[in-house]
XYZ file of C-alpha atoms in Angstrom:
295
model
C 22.694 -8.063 -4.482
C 21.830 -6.866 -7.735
C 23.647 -4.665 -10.098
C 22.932 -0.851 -9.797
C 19.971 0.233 -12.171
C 21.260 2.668 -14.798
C 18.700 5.401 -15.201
C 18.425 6.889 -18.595
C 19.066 10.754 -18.156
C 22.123 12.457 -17.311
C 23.558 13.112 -14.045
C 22.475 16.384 -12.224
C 23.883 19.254 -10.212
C 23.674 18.472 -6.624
C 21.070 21.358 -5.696
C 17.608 21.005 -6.054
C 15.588 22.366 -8.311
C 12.844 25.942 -7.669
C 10.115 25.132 -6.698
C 7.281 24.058 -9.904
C 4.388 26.493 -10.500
C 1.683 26.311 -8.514
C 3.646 23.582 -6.196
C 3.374 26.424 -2.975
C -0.867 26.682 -3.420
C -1.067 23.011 -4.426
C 1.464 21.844 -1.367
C 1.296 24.586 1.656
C -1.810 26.457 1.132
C -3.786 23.801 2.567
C -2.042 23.706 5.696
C -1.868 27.443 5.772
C -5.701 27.346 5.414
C -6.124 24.829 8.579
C -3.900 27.261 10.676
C -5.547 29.907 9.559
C -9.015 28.661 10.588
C -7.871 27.547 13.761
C -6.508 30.700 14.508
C -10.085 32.262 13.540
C -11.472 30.024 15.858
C -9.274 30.542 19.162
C -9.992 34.170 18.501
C -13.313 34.267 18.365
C -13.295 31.960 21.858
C -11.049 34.964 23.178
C -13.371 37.709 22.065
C -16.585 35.746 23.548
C -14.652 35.551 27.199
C -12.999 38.722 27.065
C -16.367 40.696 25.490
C -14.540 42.697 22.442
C -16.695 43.445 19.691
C -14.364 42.111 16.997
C -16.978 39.492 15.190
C -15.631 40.641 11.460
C -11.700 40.274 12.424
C -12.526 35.933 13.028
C -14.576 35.790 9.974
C -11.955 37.565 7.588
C -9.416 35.121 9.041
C -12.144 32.443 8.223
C -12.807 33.142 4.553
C -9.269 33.328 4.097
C -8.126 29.932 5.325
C -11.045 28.525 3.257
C -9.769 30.570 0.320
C -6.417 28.632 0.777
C -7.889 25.117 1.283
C -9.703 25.675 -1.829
C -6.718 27.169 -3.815
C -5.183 23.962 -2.438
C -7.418 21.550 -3.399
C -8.060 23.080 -7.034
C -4.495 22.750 -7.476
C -4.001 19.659 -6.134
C -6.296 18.422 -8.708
C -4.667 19.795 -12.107
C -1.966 17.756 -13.843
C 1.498 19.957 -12.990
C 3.977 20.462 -15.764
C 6.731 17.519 -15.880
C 9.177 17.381 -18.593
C 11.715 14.996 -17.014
C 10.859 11.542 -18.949
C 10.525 7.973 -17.200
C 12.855 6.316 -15.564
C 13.172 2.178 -14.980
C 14.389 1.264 -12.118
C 14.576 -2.625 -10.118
C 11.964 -3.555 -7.398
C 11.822 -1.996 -4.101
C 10.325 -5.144 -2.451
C 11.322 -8.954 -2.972
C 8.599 -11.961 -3.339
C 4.993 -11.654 -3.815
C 3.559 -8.779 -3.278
C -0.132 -7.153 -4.210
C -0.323 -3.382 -5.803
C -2.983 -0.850 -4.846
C -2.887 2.768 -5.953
C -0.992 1.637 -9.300
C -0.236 4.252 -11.587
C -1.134 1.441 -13.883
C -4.721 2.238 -13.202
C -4.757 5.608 -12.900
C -3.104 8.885 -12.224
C -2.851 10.154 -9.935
C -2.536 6.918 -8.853
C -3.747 8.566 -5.090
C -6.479 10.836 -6.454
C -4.049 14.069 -6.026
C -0.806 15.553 -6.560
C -0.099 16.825 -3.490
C 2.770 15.661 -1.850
C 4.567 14.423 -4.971
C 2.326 11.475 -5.105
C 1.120 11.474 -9.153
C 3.132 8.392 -9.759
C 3.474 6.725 -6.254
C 2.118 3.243 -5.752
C 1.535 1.121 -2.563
C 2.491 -2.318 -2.166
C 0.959 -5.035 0.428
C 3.247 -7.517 0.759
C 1.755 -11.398 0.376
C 4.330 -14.431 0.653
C 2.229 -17.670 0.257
C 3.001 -19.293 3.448
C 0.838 -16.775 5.494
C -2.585 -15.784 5.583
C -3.593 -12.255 5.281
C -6.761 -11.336 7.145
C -9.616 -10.930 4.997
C -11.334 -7.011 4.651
C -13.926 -6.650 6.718
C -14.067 -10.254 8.031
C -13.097 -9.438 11.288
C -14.100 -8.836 14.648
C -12.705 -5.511 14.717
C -11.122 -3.348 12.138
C -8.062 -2.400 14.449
C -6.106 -5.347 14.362
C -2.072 -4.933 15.286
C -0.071 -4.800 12.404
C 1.696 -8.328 13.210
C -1.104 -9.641 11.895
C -0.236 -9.214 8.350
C 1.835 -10.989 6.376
C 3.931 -7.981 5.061
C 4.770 -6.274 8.147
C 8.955 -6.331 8.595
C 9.609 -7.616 5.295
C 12.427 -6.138 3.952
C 12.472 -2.991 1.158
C 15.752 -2.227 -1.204
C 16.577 0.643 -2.925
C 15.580 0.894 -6.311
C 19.038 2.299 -7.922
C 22.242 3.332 -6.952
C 21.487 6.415 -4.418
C 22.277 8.638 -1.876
C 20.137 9.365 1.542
C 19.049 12.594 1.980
C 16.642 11.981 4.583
C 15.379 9.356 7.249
C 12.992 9.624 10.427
C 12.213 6.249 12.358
C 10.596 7.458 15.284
C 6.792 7.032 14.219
C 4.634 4.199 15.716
C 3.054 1.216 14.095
C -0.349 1.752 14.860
C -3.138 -0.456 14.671
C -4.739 -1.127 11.209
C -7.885 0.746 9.236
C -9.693 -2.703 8.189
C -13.867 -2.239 8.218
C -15.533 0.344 6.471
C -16.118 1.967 9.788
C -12.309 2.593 10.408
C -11.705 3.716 7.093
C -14.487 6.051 7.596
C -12.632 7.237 10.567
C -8.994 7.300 9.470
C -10.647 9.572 6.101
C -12.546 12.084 8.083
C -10.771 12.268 11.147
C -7.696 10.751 11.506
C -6.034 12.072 8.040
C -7.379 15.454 8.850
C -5.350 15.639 12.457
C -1.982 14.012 9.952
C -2.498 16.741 7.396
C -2.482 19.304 10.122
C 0.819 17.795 11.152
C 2.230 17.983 7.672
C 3.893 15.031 5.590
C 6.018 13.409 8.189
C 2.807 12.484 10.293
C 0.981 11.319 6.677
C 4.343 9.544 5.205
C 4.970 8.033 8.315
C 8.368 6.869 9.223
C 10.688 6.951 5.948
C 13.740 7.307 3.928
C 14.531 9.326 0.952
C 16.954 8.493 -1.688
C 18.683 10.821 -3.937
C 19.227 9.121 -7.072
C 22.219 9.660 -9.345
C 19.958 11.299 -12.253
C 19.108 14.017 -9.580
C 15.650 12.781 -8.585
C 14.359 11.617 -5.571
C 12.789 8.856 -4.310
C 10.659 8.480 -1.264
C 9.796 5.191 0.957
C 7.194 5.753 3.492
C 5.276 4.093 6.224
C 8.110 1.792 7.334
C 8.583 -0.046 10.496
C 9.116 1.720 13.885
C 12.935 0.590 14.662
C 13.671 -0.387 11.043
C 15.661 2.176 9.212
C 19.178 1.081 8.707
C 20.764 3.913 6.537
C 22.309 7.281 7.539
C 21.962 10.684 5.795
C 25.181 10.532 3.212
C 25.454 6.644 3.290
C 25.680 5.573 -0.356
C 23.471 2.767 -1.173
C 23.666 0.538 -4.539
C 20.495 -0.794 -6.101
C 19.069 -4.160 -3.805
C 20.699 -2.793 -0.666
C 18.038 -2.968 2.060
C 17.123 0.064 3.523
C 14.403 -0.740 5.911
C 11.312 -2.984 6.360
C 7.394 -2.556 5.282
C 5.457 -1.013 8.542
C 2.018 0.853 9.216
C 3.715 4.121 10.736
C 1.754 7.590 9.534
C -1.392 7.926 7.522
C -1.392 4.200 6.599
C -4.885 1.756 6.703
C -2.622 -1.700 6.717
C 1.265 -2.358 6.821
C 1.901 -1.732 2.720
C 5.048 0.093 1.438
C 4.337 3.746 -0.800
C 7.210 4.691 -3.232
C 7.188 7.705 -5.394
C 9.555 9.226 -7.973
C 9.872 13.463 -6.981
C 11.656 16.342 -8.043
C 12.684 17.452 -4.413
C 12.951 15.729 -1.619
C 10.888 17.251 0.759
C 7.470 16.419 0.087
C 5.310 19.494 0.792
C 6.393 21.166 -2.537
C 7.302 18.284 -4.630
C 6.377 17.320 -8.021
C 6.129 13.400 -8.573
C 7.969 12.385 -11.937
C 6.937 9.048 -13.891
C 9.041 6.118 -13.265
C 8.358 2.214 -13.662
C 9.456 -1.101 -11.899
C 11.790 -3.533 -14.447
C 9.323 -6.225 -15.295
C 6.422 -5.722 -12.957
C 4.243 -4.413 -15.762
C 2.059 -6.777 -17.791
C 3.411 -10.011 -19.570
C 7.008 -8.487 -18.172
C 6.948 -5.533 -19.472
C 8.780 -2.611 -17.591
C 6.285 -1.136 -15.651
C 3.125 -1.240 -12.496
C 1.197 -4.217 -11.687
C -2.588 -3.044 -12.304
C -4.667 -2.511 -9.245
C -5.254 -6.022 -6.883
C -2.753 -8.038 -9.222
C -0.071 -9.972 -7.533
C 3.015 -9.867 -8.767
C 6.172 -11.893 -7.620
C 10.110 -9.461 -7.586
C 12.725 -11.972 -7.792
């Protein structure tokens, strides 16, 4: 078990922080707008059975939920304010291991902010005595998660912590592996998750309040796996859970992200960076597709 990691910023108050600007119409107005159109639309069913001439009172509601989705969206787009600096903190995961969605490639490293998710980065785990399937290559794109390599291998907190927050009870569906199943997890399937809001896209996951005040959040973890309590104190290498394919997830990977809050609908992702995982072992990302090996 390795030493606690001893993040560079002073210790903070117990109570979270307001809310940033902007973090309600880039977090909740896009679920607001779903409601909100689904609401337009189970009226207008009721006023075609029931015959009330109330056409205007559905298409109000209408205009308004896409007035939210596109508040949402704008603001999910623009760079939020973030003074808190970086953080370096030791490896969530332990062997080889492939990143996707780096922050060392881009940010945000998922295409948005939403959900706190500037400076997250997903991690397929790749030990060298199995084989992963190959993208694409197979008969089917829904293959069961056993089939890869890094399902159930163990993840660690990344500094001395606190749980705030667990759920466990999501299952390990099949995986997104063709073109065709990505096409339908994208258009269809993560449009039911959103409506659900971030416990159906994070899938099942623990949160960890770190000792600077921040938070960090491990998601799509194994059904089963989650071996912490809210208020168990963890120190950095502890294991916490293991890598699954639970909520909005196209093959078992692990997502970690740095955030203000720990609730993700309003949260603000801060910078942060893995101790030696950058380039020529420098504190920091693997790029996108490089393997990189956490002793």
């Amino acid at each position: 078990m390795s030493s606690p990691a001893s993040p560079s910023i002073p210790p903070a108050a117990s109570t979270e922080p307001r809310p940033r600007p902007h973090a309600w119409l880039r977090g909740a107005a896009p679920t607001a707008g779903l409601i909100v159109i689904g609401c337009a639309l189970l009226l207008q069913v009721a006023i075609v059975v029931s015959g009330v001439d109330a056409r205007l009172v559905p298409a109000v509601l209408g205009m308004v939920g896409a007035l939210l989705i596109a508040l949402g969206a704008y603001f999910g787009s623009a760079s939020p304010i973030v003074r808190e600096g970086s953080i370096v903190v030791d490896s969530p995961v332990r062997g080889r291991w492939q990143a996707v969605n780096s922050p060392a490639s881009a940010t945000p490293s998922h295409g948005l902010h939403t959900l706190g998710q500037t400076w997250a980065v997903d991690l397929i785990g790749i030990p060298d005595d199995r084989h992963r399937p190959v993208y694409g290559r197979t008969v089917t794109g829904y293959l069961p998660p056993t089939d890869f390599p890094g399902f159930g291998l163990p993840v660690h907190a990344v500094a001395a912590a606190t749980v705030v927050a667990r759920h466990d009870a999501e299952v390990d569906h099949k995986t997104r592996y063709s073109w065709d199943a990505i096409l339908y997890m994208t258009v269809i399937e993560g449009f039911l998750r959103s409506i659900g809001g971030p416990r159906k896209m994070i899938g099942n996951h623990v949160v960890l309040r770190l000792d600077d005040g921040t938070f960090f959040t491990y998601g799509h973890l194994q059904r089963g796996s989650v071996r912490v309590n809210v208020g168990d104190r963890m120190r950095a290498g502890d294991v916490l859970a293991a890598c699954g394919n639970s909520g909005n997830s196209s093959e078992p990977h692990l997502h970690v992200q740095r955030q203000d809050r720990s609730g993700a609908t309003l949260a603000t992702g801060l910078p942060w960076a893995i101790r030696g995982a950058g380039r020529g072992g420098r504190d920091g990302f693997p790029l996108n597709g490089e393997n990189w090996v956490s002793e």
